Tab-separated table of C-alpha atoms in Angstrom:
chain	number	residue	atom	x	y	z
A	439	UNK	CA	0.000	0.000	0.000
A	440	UNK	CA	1.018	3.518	0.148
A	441	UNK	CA	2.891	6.065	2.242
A	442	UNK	CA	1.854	7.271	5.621
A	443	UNK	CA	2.939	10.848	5.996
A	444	UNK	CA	3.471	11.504	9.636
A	445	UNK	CA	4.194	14.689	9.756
A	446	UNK	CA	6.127	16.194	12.233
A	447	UNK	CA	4.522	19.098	11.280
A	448	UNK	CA	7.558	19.557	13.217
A	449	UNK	CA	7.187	21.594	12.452
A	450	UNK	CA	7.276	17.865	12.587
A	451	UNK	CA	4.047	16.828	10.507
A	452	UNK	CA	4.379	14.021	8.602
A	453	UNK	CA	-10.698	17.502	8.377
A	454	UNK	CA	-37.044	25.430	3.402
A	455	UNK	CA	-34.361	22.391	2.430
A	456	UNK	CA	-35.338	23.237	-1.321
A	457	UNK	CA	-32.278	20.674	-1.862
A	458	UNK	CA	-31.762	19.192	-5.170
A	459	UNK	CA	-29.904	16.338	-4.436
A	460	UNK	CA	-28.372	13.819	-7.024
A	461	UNK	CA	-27.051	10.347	-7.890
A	462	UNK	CA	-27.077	7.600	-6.046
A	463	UNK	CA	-30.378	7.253	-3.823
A	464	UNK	CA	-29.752	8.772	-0.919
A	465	UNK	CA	-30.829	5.743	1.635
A	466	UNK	CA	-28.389	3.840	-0.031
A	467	UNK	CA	-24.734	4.470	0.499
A	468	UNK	CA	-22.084	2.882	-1.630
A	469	UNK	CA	-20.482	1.141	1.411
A	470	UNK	CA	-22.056	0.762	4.698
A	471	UNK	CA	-20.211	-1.241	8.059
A	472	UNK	CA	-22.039	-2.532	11.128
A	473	UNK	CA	-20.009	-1.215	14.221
A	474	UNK	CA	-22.009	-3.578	16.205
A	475	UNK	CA	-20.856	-6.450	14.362
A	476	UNK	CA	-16.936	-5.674	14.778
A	477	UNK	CA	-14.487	-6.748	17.749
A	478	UNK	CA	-12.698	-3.183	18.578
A	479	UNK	CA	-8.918	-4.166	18.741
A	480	UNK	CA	-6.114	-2.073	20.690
A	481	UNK	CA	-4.001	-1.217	18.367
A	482	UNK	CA	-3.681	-1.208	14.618
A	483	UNK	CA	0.310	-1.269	12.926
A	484	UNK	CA	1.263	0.990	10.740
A	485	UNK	CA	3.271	-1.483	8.936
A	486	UNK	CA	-0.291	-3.844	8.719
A	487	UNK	CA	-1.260	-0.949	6.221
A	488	UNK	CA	1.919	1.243	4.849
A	489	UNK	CA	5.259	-0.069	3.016
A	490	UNK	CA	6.702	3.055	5.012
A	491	UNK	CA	6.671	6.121	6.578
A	492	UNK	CA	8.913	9.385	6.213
A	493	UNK	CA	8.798	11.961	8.805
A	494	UNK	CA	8.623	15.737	7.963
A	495	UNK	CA	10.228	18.171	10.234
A	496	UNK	CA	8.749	21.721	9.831
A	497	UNK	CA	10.813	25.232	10.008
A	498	UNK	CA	10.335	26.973	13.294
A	499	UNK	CA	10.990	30.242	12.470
A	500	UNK	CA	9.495	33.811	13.658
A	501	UNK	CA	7.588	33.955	10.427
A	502	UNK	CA	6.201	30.635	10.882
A	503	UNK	CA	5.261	29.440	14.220
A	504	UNK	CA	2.448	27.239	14.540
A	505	UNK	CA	-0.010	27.640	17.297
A	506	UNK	CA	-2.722	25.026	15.808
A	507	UNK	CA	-3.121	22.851	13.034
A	508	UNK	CA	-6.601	23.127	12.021
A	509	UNK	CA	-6.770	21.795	8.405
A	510	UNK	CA	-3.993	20.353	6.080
A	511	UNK	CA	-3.871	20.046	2.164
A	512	UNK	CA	-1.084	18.784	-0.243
A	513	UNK	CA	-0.189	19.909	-3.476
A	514	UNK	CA	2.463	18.110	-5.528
A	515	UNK	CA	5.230	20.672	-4.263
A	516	UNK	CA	3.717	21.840	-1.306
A	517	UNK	CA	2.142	21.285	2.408
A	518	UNK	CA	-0.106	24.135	2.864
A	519	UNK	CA	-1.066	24.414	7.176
A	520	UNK	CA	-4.083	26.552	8.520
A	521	UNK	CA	-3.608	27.840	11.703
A	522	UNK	CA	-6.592	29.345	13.276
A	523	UNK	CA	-5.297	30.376	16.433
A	524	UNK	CA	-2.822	32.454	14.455
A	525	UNK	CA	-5.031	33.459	11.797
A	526	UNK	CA	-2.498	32.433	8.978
A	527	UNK	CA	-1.929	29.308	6.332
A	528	UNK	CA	1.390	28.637	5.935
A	529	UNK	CA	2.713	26.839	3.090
A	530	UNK	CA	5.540	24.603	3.119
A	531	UNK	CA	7.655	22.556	0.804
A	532	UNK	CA	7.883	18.806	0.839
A	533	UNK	CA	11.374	18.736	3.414
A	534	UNK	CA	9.436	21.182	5.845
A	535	UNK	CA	10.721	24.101	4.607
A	536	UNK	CA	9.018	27.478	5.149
A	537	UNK	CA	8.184	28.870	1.955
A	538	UNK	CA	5.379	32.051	2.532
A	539	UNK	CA	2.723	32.884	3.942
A	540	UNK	CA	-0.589	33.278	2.004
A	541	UNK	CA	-2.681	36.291	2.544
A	542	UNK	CA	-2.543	38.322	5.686
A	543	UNK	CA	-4.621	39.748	8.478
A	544	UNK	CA	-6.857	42.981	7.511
A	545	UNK	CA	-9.567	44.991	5.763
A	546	UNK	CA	-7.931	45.643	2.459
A	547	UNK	CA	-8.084	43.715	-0.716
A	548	UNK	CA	-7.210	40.091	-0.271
A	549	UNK	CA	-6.655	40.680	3.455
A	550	UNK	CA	-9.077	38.430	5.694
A	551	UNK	CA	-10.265	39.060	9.335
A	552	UNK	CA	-10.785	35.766	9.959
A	553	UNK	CA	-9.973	32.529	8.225
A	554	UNK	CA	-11.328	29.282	9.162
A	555	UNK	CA	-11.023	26.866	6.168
A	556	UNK	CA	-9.262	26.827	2.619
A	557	UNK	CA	-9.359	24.686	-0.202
A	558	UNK	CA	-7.228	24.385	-3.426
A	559	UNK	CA	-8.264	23.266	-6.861
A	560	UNK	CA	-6.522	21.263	-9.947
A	561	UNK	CA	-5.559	24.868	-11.341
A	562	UNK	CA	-3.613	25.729	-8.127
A	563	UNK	CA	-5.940	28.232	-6.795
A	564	UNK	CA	-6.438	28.497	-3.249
A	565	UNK	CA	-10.240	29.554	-1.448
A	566	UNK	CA	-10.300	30.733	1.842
A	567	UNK	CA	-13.260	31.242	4.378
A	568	UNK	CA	-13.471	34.774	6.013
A	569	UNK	CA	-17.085	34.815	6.833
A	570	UNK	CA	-19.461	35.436	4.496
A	571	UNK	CA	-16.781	36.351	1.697
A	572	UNK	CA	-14.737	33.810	-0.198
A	573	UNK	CA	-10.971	34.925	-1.404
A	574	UNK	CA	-8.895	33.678	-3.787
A	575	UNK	CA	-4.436	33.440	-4.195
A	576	UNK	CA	-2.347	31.920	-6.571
A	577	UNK	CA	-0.113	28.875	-5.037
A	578	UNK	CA	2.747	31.351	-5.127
A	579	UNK	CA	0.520	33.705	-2.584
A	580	UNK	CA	-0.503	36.697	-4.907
A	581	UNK	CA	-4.321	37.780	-4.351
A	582	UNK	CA	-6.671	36.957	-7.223
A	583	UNK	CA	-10.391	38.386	-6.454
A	584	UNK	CA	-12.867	38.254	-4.133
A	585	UNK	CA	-17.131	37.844	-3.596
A	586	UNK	CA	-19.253	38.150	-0.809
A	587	UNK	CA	-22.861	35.979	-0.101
A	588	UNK	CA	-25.013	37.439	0.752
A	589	UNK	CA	-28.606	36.524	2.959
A	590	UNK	CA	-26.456	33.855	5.201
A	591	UNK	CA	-25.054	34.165	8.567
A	592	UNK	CA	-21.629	32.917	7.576
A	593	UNK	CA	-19.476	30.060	6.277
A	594	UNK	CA	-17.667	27.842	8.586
A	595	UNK	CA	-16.061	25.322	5.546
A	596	UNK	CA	-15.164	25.148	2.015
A	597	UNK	CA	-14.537	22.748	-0.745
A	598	UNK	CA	-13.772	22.946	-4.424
A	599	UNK	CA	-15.618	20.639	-6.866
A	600	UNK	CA	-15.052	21.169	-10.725
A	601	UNK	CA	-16.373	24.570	-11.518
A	602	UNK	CA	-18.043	25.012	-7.892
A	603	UNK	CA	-17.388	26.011	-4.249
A	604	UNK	CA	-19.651	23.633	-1.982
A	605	UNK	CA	-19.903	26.006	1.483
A	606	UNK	CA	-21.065	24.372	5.073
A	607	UNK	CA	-22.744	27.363	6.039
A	608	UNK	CA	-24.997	28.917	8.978
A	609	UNK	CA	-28.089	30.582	7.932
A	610	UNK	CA	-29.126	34.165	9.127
A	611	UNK	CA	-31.784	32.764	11.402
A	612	UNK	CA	-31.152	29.180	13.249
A	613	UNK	CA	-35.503	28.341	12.524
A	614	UNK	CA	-35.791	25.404	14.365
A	615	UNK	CA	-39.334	24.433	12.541
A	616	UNK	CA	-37.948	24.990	8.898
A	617	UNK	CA	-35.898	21.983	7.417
A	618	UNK	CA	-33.093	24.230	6.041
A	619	UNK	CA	-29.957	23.284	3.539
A	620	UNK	CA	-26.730	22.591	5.099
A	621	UNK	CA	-24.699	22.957	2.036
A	622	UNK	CA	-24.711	25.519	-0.469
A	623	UNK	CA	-22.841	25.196	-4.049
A	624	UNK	CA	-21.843	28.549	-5.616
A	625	UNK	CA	-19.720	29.320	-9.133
A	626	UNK	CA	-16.080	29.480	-7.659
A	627	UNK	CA	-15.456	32.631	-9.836
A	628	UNK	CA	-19.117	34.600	-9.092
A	629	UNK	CA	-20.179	33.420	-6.235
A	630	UNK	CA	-23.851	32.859	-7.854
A	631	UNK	CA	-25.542	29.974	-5.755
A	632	UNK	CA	-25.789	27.298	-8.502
A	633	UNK	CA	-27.898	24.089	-5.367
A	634	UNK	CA	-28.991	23.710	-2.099
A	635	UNK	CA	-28.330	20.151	-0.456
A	636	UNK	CA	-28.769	18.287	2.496
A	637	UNK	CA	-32.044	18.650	4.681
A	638	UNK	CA	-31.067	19.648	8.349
A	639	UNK	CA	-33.371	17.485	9.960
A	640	UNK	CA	-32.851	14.064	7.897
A	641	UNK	CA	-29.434	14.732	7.593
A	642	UNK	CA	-28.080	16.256	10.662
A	643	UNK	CA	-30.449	15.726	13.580
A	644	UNK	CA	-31.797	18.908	13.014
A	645	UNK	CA	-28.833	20.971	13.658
A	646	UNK	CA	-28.270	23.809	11.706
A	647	UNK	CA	-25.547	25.700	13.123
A	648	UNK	CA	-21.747	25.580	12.240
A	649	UNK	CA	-19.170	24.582	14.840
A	650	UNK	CA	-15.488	24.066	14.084
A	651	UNK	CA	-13.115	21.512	15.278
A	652	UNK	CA	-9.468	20.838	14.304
A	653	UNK	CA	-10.183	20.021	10.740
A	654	UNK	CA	-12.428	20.741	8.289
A	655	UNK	CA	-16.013	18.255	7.955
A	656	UNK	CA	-15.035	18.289	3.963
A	657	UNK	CA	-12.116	15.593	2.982
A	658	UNK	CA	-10.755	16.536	-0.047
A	659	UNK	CA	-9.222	12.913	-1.056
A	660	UNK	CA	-7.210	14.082	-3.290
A	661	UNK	CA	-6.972	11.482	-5.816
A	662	UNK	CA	-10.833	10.580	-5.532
A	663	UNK	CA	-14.304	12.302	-5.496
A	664	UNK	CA	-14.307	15.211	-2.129
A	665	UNK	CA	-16.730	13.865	0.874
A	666	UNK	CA	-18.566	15.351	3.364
A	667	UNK	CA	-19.470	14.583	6.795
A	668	UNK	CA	-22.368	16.933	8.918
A	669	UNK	CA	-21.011	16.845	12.755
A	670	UNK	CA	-24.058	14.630	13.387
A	671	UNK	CA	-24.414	12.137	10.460
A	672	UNK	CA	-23.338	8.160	10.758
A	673	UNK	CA	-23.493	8.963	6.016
A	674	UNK	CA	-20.476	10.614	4.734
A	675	UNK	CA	-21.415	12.141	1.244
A	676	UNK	CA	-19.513	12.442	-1.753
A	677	UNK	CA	-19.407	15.953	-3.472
A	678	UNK	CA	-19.277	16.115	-7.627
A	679	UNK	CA	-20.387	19.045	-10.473
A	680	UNK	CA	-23.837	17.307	-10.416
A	681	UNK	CA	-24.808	17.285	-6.612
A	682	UNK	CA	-24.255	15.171	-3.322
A	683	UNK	CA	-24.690	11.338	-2.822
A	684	UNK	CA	-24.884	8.879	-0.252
A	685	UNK	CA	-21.161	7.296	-0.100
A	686	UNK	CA	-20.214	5.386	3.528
A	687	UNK	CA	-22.250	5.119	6.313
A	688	UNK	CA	-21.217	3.277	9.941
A	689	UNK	CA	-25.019	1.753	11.575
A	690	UNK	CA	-25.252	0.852	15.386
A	691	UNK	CA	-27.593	0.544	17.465
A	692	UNK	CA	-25.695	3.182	20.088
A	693	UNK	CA	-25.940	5.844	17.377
A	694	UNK	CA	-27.097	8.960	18.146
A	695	UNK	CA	-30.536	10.280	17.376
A	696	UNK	CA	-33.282	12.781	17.565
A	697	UNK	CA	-35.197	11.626	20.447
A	698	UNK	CA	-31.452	12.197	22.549
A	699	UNK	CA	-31.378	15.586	22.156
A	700	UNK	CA	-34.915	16.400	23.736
A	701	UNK	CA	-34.994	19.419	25.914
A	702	UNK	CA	-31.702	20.839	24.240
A	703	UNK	CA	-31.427	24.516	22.752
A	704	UNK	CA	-30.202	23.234	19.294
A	705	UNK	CA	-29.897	27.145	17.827
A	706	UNK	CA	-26.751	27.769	19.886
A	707	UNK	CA	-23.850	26.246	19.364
A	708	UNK	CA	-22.727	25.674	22.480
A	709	UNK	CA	-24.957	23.061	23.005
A	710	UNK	CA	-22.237	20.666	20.702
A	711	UNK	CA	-20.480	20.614	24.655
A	712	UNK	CA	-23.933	19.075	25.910
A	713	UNK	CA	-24.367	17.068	22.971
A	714	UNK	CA	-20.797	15.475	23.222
A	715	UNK	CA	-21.964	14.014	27.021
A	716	UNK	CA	-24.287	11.910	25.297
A	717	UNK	CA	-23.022	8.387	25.237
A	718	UNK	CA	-24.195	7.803	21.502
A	719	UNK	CA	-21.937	7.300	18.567
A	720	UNK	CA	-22.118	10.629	16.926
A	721	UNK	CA	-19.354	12.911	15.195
A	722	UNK	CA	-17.345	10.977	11.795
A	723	UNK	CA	-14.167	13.351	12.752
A	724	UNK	CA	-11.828	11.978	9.658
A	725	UNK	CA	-12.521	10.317	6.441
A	726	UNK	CA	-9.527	8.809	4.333
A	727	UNK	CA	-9.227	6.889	1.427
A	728	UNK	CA	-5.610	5.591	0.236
A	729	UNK	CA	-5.651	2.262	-2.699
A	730	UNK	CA	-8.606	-0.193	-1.309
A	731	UNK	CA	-8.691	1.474	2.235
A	732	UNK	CA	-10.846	4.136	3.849
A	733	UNK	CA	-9.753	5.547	7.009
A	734	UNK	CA	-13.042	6.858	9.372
A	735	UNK	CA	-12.405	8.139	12.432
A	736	UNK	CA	-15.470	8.954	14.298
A	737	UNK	CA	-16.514	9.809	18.095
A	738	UNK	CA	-17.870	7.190	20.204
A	739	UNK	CA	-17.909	8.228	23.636
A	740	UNK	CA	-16.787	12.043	24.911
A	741	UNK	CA	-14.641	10.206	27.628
A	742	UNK	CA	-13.045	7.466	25.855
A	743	UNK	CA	-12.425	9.533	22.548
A	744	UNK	CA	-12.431	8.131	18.831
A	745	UNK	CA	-12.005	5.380	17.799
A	746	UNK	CA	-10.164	4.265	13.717
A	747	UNK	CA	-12.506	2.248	11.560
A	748	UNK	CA	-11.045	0.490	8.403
A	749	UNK	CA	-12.411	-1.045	5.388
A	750	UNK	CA	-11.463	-2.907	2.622
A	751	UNK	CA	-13.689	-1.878	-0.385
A	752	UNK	CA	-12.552	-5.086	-2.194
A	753	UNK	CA	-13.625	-7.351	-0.230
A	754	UNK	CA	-15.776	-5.802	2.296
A	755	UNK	CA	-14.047	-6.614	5.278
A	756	UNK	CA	-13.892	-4.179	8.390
A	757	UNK	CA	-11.530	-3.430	10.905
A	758	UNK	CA	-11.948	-1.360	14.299
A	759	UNK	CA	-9.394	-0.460	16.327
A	760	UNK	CA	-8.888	2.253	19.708
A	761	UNK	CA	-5.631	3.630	18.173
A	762	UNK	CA	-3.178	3.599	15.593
A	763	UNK	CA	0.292	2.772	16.356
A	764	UNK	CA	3.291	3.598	14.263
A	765	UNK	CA	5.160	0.821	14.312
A	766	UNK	CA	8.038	1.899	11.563
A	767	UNK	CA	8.683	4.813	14.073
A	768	UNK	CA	8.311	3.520	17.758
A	769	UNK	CA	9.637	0.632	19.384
A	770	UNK	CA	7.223	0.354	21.631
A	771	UNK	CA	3.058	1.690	21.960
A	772	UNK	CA	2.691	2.247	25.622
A	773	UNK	CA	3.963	5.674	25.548
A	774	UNK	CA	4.359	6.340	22.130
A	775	UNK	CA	2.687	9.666	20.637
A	776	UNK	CA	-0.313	9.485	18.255
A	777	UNK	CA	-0.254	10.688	14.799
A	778	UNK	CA	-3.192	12.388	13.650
A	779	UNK	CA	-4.665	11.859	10.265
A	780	UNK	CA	-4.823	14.840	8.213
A	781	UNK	CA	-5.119	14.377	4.332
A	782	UNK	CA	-4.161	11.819	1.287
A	783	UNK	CA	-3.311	12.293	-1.821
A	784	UNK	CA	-1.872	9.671	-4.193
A	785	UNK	CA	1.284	8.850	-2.645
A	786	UNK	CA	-0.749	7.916	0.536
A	787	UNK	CA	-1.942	9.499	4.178
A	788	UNK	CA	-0.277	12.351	5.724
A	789	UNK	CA	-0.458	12.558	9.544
A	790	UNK	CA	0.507	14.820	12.270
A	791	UNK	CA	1.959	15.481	16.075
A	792	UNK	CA	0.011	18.260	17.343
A	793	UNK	CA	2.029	21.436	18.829
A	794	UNK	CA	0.437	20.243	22.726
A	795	UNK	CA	1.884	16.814	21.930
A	796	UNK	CA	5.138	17.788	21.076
A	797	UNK	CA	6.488	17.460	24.819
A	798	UNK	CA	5.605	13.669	24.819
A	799	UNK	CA	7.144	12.630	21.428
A	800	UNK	CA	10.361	14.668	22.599
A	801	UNK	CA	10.110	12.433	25.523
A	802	UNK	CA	10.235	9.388	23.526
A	803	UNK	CA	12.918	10.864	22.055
A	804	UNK	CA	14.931	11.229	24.678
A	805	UNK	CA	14.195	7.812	26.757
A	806	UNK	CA	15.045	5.823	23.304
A	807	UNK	CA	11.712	4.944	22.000
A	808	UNK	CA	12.179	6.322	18.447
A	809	UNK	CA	13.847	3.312	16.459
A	810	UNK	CA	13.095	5.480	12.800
A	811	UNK	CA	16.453	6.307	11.615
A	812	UNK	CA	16.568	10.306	11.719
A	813	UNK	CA	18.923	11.842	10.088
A	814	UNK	CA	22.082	13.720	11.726
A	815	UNK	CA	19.726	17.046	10.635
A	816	UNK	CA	16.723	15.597	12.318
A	817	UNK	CA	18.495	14.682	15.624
A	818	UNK	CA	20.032	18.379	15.852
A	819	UNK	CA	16.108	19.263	14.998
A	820	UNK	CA	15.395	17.431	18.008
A	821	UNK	CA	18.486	18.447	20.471
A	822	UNK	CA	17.341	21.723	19.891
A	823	UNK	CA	13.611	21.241	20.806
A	824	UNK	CA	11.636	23.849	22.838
A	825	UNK	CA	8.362	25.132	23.453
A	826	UNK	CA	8.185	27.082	20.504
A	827	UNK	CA	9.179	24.248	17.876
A	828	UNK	CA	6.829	23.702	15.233
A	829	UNK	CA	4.505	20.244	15.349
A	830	UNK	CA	6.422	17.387	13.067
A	831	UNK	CA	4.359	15.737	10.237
A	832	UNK	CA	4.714	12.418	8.297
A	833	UNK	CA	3.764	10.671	5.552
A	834	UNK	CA	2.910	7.125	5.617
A	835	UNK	CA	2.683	4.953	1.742
């Protein structure tokens, strides 16, 4: 199979309905997996999956420190890195090299005051999220235009499909009684709303507001068709020029429904905090696909965390597992740090140590724990570590 990336985004790195929805029927997913039916395993291998993995030690530098790592995309040359925290996406080359930064804080043209998603298109033209209004850059940073939407409250996430921006958007007014779209699609260049998809109350329990987490709910798959995943859907939808359709779905009998969110204020978003208590299956957090494999990640209990679902579209079989342990990197999985999913693309999964994290995997470090063989640049990366040092990413094929 392919290539994990584990980032070390190390800097050592290496997520009125009036819908007119299309394809596939949409009670009918391509693939579907019984949770109930599967024996959850500790620990998945890395080297079960992956020929190998190559870690990926960011730049720490002033003009790129990394407070968060919120959503991350590949391009064939580049690692592009949205920090929220920081306001700022960072691109970097494939050895963790700072290259720029793209677009920066402010009012003027191509200046955002708030970014909270991107996405980047076969052209090389990257969207970004500031609210109601969508900007685009050129790879290389330089602004391109801009358009605003109007008659929503704002958009939380953004994908590019073909011709079209799909947008995971909040309405003006959360209206509890009306069964409103949760994704709008809109010309890319115009911003002209081109379909509405995805009823709120069949779709999403009925939630209609946006809430972020450290990812995007679009997975842009690089090499296959972008999905989607509302925060409380067990169906992950796949996104084309045409519409949405039904692609994966995970059934239990512990999922989470309607009736368990009785007597909760679903038009604020704070109520997600409530919502998480709920010992229900609920949130699909990541969604991967890499060869015959997809990767979903998904929420199962608020104490106990997620937990890694895989499945073999071949032949059908599914795995489920509480963690994934890189094998190729660690000697041993007691204390070893976990790499977080991120993206694919063709060469296979890129993963992450987030910056809160970093302490740990220095640890293992340190105490001998790390059998990879780093390079004499890597271990002076790593001699050097403080506070400050960017998250490491990898890449696992």
């Amino acid at each position: 199979m392919k290539k994990i990336i584990i980032s070390f985004l190390f800097s050592v790195t290496f997520f009125s309905c009036n819908s007119n929805e299309t394809g596939r029927d949409m009670n009918n997913p391509k693939y579907e997996v019984d949770i109930d039916a599967l024996k959850k395993e500790d620990f998945a291998t890395t080297s079960s999956y992956f020929k190998s993995v190559r870690p990926i030690f960011l730049e720490t530098s002033e003009n790129c420190l990394i407070q968060s790592i919120n959503e991350i995309q590949v391009t064939d040359d580049y690692i592009f890195i949205l920090d929220c925290q920081y306001e700022r996406l960072y691109c970097f080359d494939k050895e963790g090299k700072f290259v720029r930064k793209i677009g920066n804080l402010g009012s003027g043209p191509g200046e955002f005051s708030r970014i909270r998603d991107f996405t980047i298109d076969k052209d090389g033209t990257i969207y970004t999220v500031d609210w109601h209004r969508i900007h685009s850059y050129t790879l290389s940073g330089e602004y391109i235009s801009s358009f605003e939407l109007k008659n929503i409250g704002f958009v939380g996430h953004i994908q590019v499909v073909g011709d079209f921006l799909y947008l995971y958007f909040q309405p003006e007014r959360i209206l509890l009684d009306k069964d409103l779209p949760l994704l709008l699609k809109v010309d890319k260049k115009s911003g002209e709303v081109a379909g509405k998809y995805l009823s709120s109350h069949e779709h999403n329990l009925g939630f209609q507001c946006v809430t972020f987490k450290d990812g995007s709910f679009f997975y842009p798959n690089n090499s296959y068709a972008p999905c989607f995943a509302p925060i409380y859907s067990s169906t992950v939808f796949s996104l084309n020029n045409n519409g949405v359709s039904p692609y994966f779905r995970i059934s239990s009998k512990r999922l989470l429904r309607k009736g368990d969110l009785e007597g909760l204020d679903l038009s604020r978003p704070v109520v997600t905090t409530k919502i998480n208590r709920i010992r229900k299956i609920k949130t699909i957090r990541k969604f991967l696909e890499v060869d015959n494999y997809i990767f979903c990640e998904y929420m199962d209990d608020y104490t106990s965390g997620s937990d890694m679902l895989l499945y073999s579209k071949n032949s059908g079989e599914a795995y489920l597992y509480n963690v994934f342990f890189d094998d190729y990197f660690y000697e041993t999985a007691a204390k070893a740090s976990k790499h977080h999913f991120a993206c694919s693309d063709e060469k296979g999964i890129y993963a992450f140590i987030p910056v809160l994290s970093m302490p740990l995997f220095i640890n293992n470090y340190e105490s001998g724990n790390i059998k990879y063989g780093l390079s004499k640049k890597q271990h002076n990366h790593l001699k050097q570590f403080s506070e400050e040092m960017n998250p490491r990413y990898s890449i696992m094929s």
